[in-house]
């Protein structure tokens, strides 16, 4: 009995020591820099007058365009708080992360009008945000002169702002494919799905072209893509191979 008690006590002590050596849970603090960020700048990274909200196709603000061309990116769950704090024409102070030669700041904190909004990680046990209703998206088209390219914080083109301030979004690989045609001053026509609201119009492009008559599907649709960097037509899909018939029973 004595040896059994001694063994039990030794196991408890070993477990307590192992538990004591576990690292503490990370404190609730600022989000870490994005993966692949080249330069982290503490304090103010950008200050300027807000020229335009950058709206995503769901109608949420996920960025700001400053008057000097700096693009400020933040997660869309901060959209309502940002819109309550500032409006176009206000001066914003932004701290966060910025890669060299990329006109995008991944915001950690944005301040304006004596207030500030920070991007914080979710608290333990916090419920996830509700799913978006796809029924709020409508079929849309937009066209005009490209006023500005929109970039990710890695420097990849993932959208444009047209002269009428409409925002056309697409994945970065589409931006790379059509890079020679996506230039400020060039004409662009897009079809896709998005929203129109008081803060702006934005759509996710499913077709692109220099005019309404020359748009082509960008996600594997039929036909020749619109001059993707001089590449030729997309190769035809491989024929579907049918499985051989089962062998007759002997």
CSV table of N, CA and C in Angstrom, one decimal, residues 33-130:
chain,number,residue,atom,x,y,z
A,33,UNK,N,1.7,40.3,-37.6
A,33,UNK,CA,1.8,40.8,-39.0
A,33,UNK,C,1.4,39.7,-40.0
A,34,UNK,N,0.9,40.1,-41.2
A,34,UNK,CA,0.5,39.1,-42.1
A,34,UNK,C,1.7,38.2,-42.6
A,35,UNK,N,1.4,37.0,-42.9
A,35,UNK,CA,2.4,36.1,-43.4
A,35,UNK,C,3.1,36.7,-44.6
A,36,UNK,N,4.4,36.7,-44.6
A,36,UNK,CA,5.1,37.2,-45.8
A,36,UNK,C,5.3,38.7,-45.7
A,37,UNK,N,4.9,39.4,-44.7
A,37,UNK,CA,5.1,40.8,-44.6
A,37,UNK,C,6.6,41.1,-44.5
A,38,UNK,N,7.1,42.1,-45.3
A,38,UNK,CA,8.5,42.3,-45.4
A,38,UNK,C,8.9,43.3,-44.3
A,39,UNK,N,8.1,44.3,-44.0
A,39,UNK,CA,8.5,45.3,-43.1
A,39,UNK,C,7.4,45.6,-42.2
A,40,UNK,N,7.6,45.5,-40.9
A,40,UNK,CA,6.7,45.9,-39.9
A,40,UNK,C,7.1,47.3,-39.3
A,41,UNK,N,6.2,48.3,-39.4
A,41,UNK,CA,6.5,49.6,-38.9
A,41,UNK,C,5.6,49.9,-37.8
A,42,UNK,N,6.1,50.0,-36.6
A,42,UNK,CA,5.3,50.4,-35.4
A,42,UNK,C,5.0,51.8,-35.5
A,43,UNK,N,3.9,52.2,-34.9
A,43,UNK,CA,3.4,53.6,-34.9
A,43,UNK,C,2.7,53.9,-36.2
A,44,UNK,N,2.7,55.2,-36.5
A,44,UNK,CA,2.0,55.6,-37.7
A,44,UNK,C,2.7,55.2,-39.0
A,45,UNK,N,2.0,54.5,-39.9
A,45,UNK,CA,2.5,54.1,-41.2
A,45,UNK,C,2.0,55.0,-42.2
A,46,UNK,N,0.8,55.6,-42.1
A,46,UNK,CA,0.2,56.5,-43.1
A,46,UNK,C,-0.7,57.4,-42.4
A,47,UNK,N,-0.8,58.6,-43.0
A,47,UNK,CA,-1.7,59.6,-42.5
A,47,UNK,C,-2.2,60.4,-43.8
A,48,UNK,N,-3.5,60.6,-43.9
A,48,UNK,CA,-4.0,61.3,-45.1
A,48,UNK,C,-5.5,61.4,-45.0
A,49,UNK,N,-6.0,62.2,-46.0
A,49,UNK,CA,-7.4,62.4,-46.1
A,49,UNK,C,-8.0,61.2,-46.9
A,50,UNK,N,-9.2,60.8,-46.3
A,50,UNK,CA,-9.9,59.7,-46.9
A,50,UNK,C,-10.6,60.1,-48.2
A,51,UNK,N,-10.2,59.5,-49.3
A,51,UNK,CA,-10.8,59.9,-50.6
A,51,UNK,C,-12.1,59.0,-50.9
A,52,UNK,N,-12.0,57.7,-50.6
A,52,UNK,CA,-13.1,56.8,-50.9
A,52,UNK,C,-13.0,55.6,-50.1
A,53,UNK,N,-14.2,55.0,-49.8
A,53,UNK,CA,-14.3,53.7,-49.2
A,53,UNK,C,-13.9,52.7,-50.3
A,54,UNK,N,-13.2,51.6,-49.9
A,54,UNK,CA,-13.0,50.5,-50.8
A,54,UNK,C,-14.0,49.4,-50.4
A,55,UNK,N,-15.0,49.2,-51.2
A,55,UNK,CA,-16.2,48.3,-50.9
A,55,UNK,C,-15.9,47.0,-51.6
A,56,UNK,N,-16.3,45.9,-50.8
A,56,UNK,CA,-16.2,44.6,-51.5
A,56,UNK,C,-17.5,44.3,-52.1
A,57,UNK,N,-17.6,43.2,-52.9
A,57,UNK,CA,-18.9,42.9,-53.6
A,57,UNK,C,-20.1,42.6,-52.7
A,58,UNK,N,-19.8,42.3,-51.4
A,58,UNK,CA,-20.9,42.1,-50.4
A,58,UNK,C,-21.4,43.4,-49.9
A,59,UNK,N,-20.9,44.6,-50.3
A,59,UNK,CA,-21.3,45.8,-49.8
A,59,UNK,C,-20.6,46.3,-48.5
A,60,UNK,N,-19.6,45.6,-48.1
A,60,UNK,CA,-18.9,45.9,-46.8
A,60,UNK,C,-17.6,46.7,-47.2
A,61,UNK,N,-17.3,47.7,-46.3
A,61,UNK,CA,-16.0,48.3,-46.5
A,61,UNK,C,-14.9,47.4,-46.0
A,62,UNK,N,-13.9,47.2,-46.8
A,62,UNK,CA,-12.7,46.5,-46.3
A,62,UNK,C,-11.4,47.2,-46.6
A,63,UNK,N,-11.6,48.6,-46.8
A,63,UNK,CA,-10.4,49.4,-47.0
A,63,UNK,C,-10.8,50.8,-47.2
A,64,UNK,N,-9.7,51.6,-47.3
A,64,UNK,CA,-9.8,53.1,-47.5
A,64,UNK,C,-8.9,53.4,-48.6
A,65,UNK,N,-9.2,54.4,-49.4
A,65,UNK,CA,-8.3,55.0,-50.4
A,65,UNK,C,-8.0,56.4,-49.9
A,66,UNK,N,-6.7,56.7,-49.6
A,66,UNK,CA,-6.3,58.0,-49.2
A,66,UNK,C,-6.0,58.9,-50.4
A,67,UNK,N,-6.0,60.2,-50.2
A,67,UNK,CA,-5.8,61.1,-51.3
A,67,UNK,C,-4.4,61.0,-51.9
A,68,UNK,N,-3.4,60.5,-51.2
A,68,UNK,CA,-2.1,60.3,-51.9
A,68,UNK,C,-2.0,59.0,-52.6
A,69,UNK,N,-3.0,58.2,-52.7
A,69,UNK,CA,-3.0,56.9,-53.4
A,69,UNK,C,-2.8,55.7,-52.5
A,70,UNK,N,-2.5,55.9,-51.2
A,70,UNK,CA,-2.3,54.8,-50.3
A,70,UNK,C,-3.6,54.1,-50.1
A,71,UNK,N,-3.5,52.8,-50.2
A,71,UNK,CA,-4.7,51.9,-49.9
A,71,UNK,C,-4.5,51.3,-48.6
A,72,UNK,N,-5.6,51.4,-47.7
A,72,UNK,CA,-5.6,50.9,-46.4
A,72,UNK,C,-6.5,49.7,-46.3
A,73,UNK,N,-6.0,48.6,-45.9
A,73,UNK,CA,-6.8,47.4,-45.9
A,73,UNK,C,-7.1,47.0,-44.5
A,74,UNK,N,-8.4,46.5,-44.2
A,74,UNK,CA,-8.8,46.0,-42.9
A,74,UNK,C,-9.8,44.9,-43.2
A,75,UNK,N,-10.1,44.0,-42.2
A,75,UNK,CA,-11.1,43.0,-42.4
A,75,UNK,C,-12.5,43.6,-42.5
A,76,UNK,N,-13.4,42.9,-43.2
A,76,UNK,CA,-14.7,43.5,-43.4
A,76,UNK,C,-15.6,43.5,-42.1
A,77,UNK,N,-15.2,42.7,-41.1
A,77,UNK,CA,-16.0,42.7,-39.9
A,77,UNK,C,-15.9,44.1,-39.2
A,78,UNK,N,-14.9,44.9,-39.5
A,78,UNK,CA,-14.7,46.2,-39.0
A,78,UNK,C,-15.5,47.3,-39.7
A,79,UNK,N,-16.2,46.9,-40.8
A,79,UNK,CA,-16.8,47.8,-41.7
A,79,UNK,C,-17.8,48.8,-40.9
A,80,UNK,N,-18.7,48.3,-40.1
A,80,UNK,CA,-19.6,49.1,-39.4
A,80,UNK,C,-18.9,50.1,-38.5
A,81,UNK,N,-17.9,49.6,-37.7
A,81,UNK,CA,-17.2,50.5,-36.8
A,81,UNK,C,-16.5,51.6,-37.5
A,82,UNK,N,-15.9,51.2,-38.7
A,82,UNK,CA,-15.1,52.3,-39.4
A,82,UNK,C,-16.1,53.3,-40.0
A,83,UNK,N,-17.2,52.9,-40.5
A,83,UNK,CA,-18.2,53.9,-41.1
A,83,UNK,C,-18.8,54.8,-40.0
A,84,UNK,N,-18.9,54.3,-38.8
A,84,UNK,CA,-19.3,55.1,-37.7
A,84,UNK,C,-18.3,56.2,-37.3
A,85,UNK,N,-17.0,55.8,-37.5
A,85,UNK,CA,-15.9,56.7,-37.0
A,85,UNK,C,-15.6,57.8,-38.0
A,86,UNK,N,-15.6,57.5,-39.2
A,86,UNK,CA,-15.1,58.5,-40.2
A,86,UNK,C,-15.9,58.4,-41.5
A,87,UNK,N,-15.6,59.3,-42.4
A,87,UNK,CA,-16.3,59.4,-43.7
A,87,UNK,C,-15.3,60.0,-44.6
A,88,UNK,N,-15.5,59.9,-46.0
A,88,UNK,CA,-14.6,60.5,-46.9
A,88,UNK,C,-14.5,62.0,-46.7
A,89,UNK,N,-13.3,62.5,-46.7
A,89,UNK,CA,-12.9,63.9,-46.4
A,89,UNK,C,-12.3,64.0,-45.1
A,90,UNK,N,-12.5,63.0,-44.2
A,90,UNK,CA,-11.8,63.1,-42.9
A,90,UNK,C,-10.3,62.7,-43.0
A,91,UNK,N,-9.5,63.1,-42.0
A,91,UNK,CA,-8.1,62.7,-42.0
A,91,UNK,C,-8.0,61.4,-41.1
A,92,UNK,N,-7.3,60.4,-41.6
A,92,UNK,CA,-7.1,59.2,-40.9
A,92,UNK,C,-5.7,59.0,-40.6
A,93,UNK,N,-5.4,58.4,-39.4
A,93,UNK,CA,-4.0,58.0,-39.0
A,93,UNK,C,-4.0,56.5,-38.9
A,94,UNK,N,-3.1,55.9,-39.6
A,94,UNK,CA,-3.1,54.4,-39.7
A,94,UNK,C,-1.8,53.8,-39.3
A,95,UNK,N,-1.8,52.8,-38.4
A,95,UNK,CA,-0.7,52.0,-38.0
A,95,UNK,C,-0.9,50.6,-38.5
A,96,UNK,N,0.2,49.9,-38.8
A,96,UNK,CA,0.0,48.5,-39.2
A,96,UNK,C,1.3,48.1,-39.9
A,97,UNK,N,1.1,47.3,-41.0
A,97,UNK,CA,2.2,46.7,-41.7
A,97,UNK,C,2.2,47.1,-43.2
A,98,UNK,N,3.4,47.3,-43.7
A,98,UNK,CA,3.5,47.8,-45.1
A,98,UNK,C,4.8,47.2,-45.7
A,99,UNK,N,4.6,46.6,-46.9
A,99,UNK,CA,5.8,46.1,-47.6
A,99,UNK,C,6.4,47.2,-48.5
A,100,UNK,N,7.7,47.2,-48.6
A,100,UNK,CA,8.3,48.2,-49.5
A,100,UNK,C,7.8,48.1,-50.9
A,101,UNK,N,7.6,49.3,-51.5
A,101,UNK,CA,7.2,49.4,-52.9
A,101,UNK,C,5.8,49.0,-53.2
A,102,UNK,N,5.0,48.8,-52.1
A,102,UNK,CA,3.6,48.4,-52.3
A,102,UNK,C,2.7,49.5,-51.6
A,103,UNK,N,1.8,50.0,-52.4
A,103,UNK,CA,1.0,51.2,-51.8
A,103,UNK,C,-0.2,50.7,-50.9
A,104,UNK,N,0.0,49.7,-50.2
A,104,UNK,CA,-1.0,49.1,-49.3
A,104,UNK,C,-0.5,49.0,-47.9
A,105,UNK,N,-1.3,49.5,-46.9
A,105,UNK,CA,-1.1,49.3,-45.5
A,105,UNK,C,-2.1,48.3,-45.0
A,106,UNK,N,-1.6,47.3,-44.4
A,106,UNK,CA,-2.5,46.3,-43.6
A,106,UNK,C,-2.7,46.9,-42.3
A,107,UNK,N,-3.9,47.5,-42.0
A,107,UNK,CA,-4.1,48.3,-40.8
A,107,UNK,C,-4.2,47.4,-39.6
A,108,UNK,N,-3.6,47.9,-38.5
A,108,UNK,CA,-3.8,47.4,-37.2
A,108,UNK,C,-4.7,48.3,-36.4
A,109,UNK,N,-4.5,49.6,-36.5
A,109,UNK,CA,-5.3,50.6,-35.8
A,109,UNK,C,-5.5,51.7,-36.8
A,110,UNK,N,-6.7,52.2,-36.8
A,110,UNK,CA,-7.1,53.4,-37.6
A,110,UNK,C,-7.7,54.4,-36.7
A,111,UNK,N,-7.2,55.7,-36.7
A,111,UNK,CA,-7.8,56.7,-35.8
A,111,UNK,C,-8.3,57.9,-36.7
A,112,UNK,N,-9.4,58.5,-36.2
A,112,UNK,CA,-9.9,59.7,-36.8
A,112,UNK,C,-10.9,60.3,-35.9
A,113,UNK,N,-11.0,61.6,-35.9
A,113,UNK,CA,-12.0,62.4,-35.2
A,113,UNK,C,-11.9,62.1,-33.7
A,114,UNK,N,-10.7,61.8,-33.2
A,114,UNK,CA,-10.5,61.6,-31.7
A,114,UNK,C,-10.9,60.2,-31.3
A,115,UNK,N,-11.2,59.3,-32.2
A,115,UNK,CA,-11.5,57.9,-31.9
A,115,UNK,C,-10.6,57.0,-32.7
A,116,UNK,N,-10.6,55.7,-32.3
A,116,UNK,CA,-9.8,54.7,-33.0
A,116,UNK,C,-10.5,53.4,-33.1
A,117,UNK,N,-10.2,52.6,-34.1
A,117,UNK,CA,-10.7,51.2,-34.2
A,117,UNK,C,-9.5,50.3,-34.5
A,118,UNK,N,-9.4,49.2,-33.7
A,118,UNK,CA,-8.3,48.3,-33.8
A,118,UNK,C,-8.7,46.9,-34.2
A,119,UNK,N,-7.9,46.3,-35.0
A,119,UNK,CA,-8.2,44.9,-35.4
A,119,UNK,C,-7.7,44.0,-34.3
A,120,UNK,N,-8.6,43.4,-33.6
A,120,UNK,CA,-8.2,42.5,-32.5
A,120,UNK,C,-8.6,41.1,-32.8
A,121,UNK,N,-7.8,40.1,-32.3
A,121,UNK,CA,-8.2,38.7,-32.5
A,121,UNK,C,-9.5,38.4,-31.7
A,122,UNK,N,-10.3,37.4,-32.1
A,122,UNK,CA,-11.6,37.2,-31.4
A,122,UNK,C,-11.3,36.7,-30.0
A,123,UNK,N,-12.2,37.0,-29.1
A,123,UNK,CA,-12.1,36.5,-27.7
A,123,UNK,C,-12.4,35.0,-27.7
A,124,UNK,N,-11.8,34.3,-26.8
A,124,UNK,CA,-12.1,32.8,-26.7
A,124,UNK,C,-13.6,32.7,-26.4
A,125,UNK,N,-14.2,31.7,-27.2
A,125,UNK,CA,-15.7,31.5,-27.0
A,125,UNK,C,-16.6,32.4,-27.8
A,126,UNK,N,-16.0,33.4,-28.5
A,126,UNK,CA,-16.8,34.3,-29.3
A,126,UNK,C,-17.4,33.6,-30.5
A,127,UNK,N,-18.7,33.8,-30.7
A,127,UNK,CA,-19.4,33.2,-31.8
A,127,UNK,C,-18.9,33.7,-33.2
A,128,UNK,N,-18.8,32.9,-34.2
A,128,UNK,CA,-18.3,33.4,-35.5
A,128,UNK,C,-19.3,34.3,-36.1
A,129,UNK,N,-18.9,35.2,-37.0
A,129,UNK,CA,-19.9,36.1,-37.6
A,129,UNK,C,-20.9,35.3,-38.4
A,130,UNK,N,-22.1,35.8,-38.6
A,130,UNK,CA,-23.1,35.1,-39.3
A,130,UNK,C,-22.7,35.0,-40.8
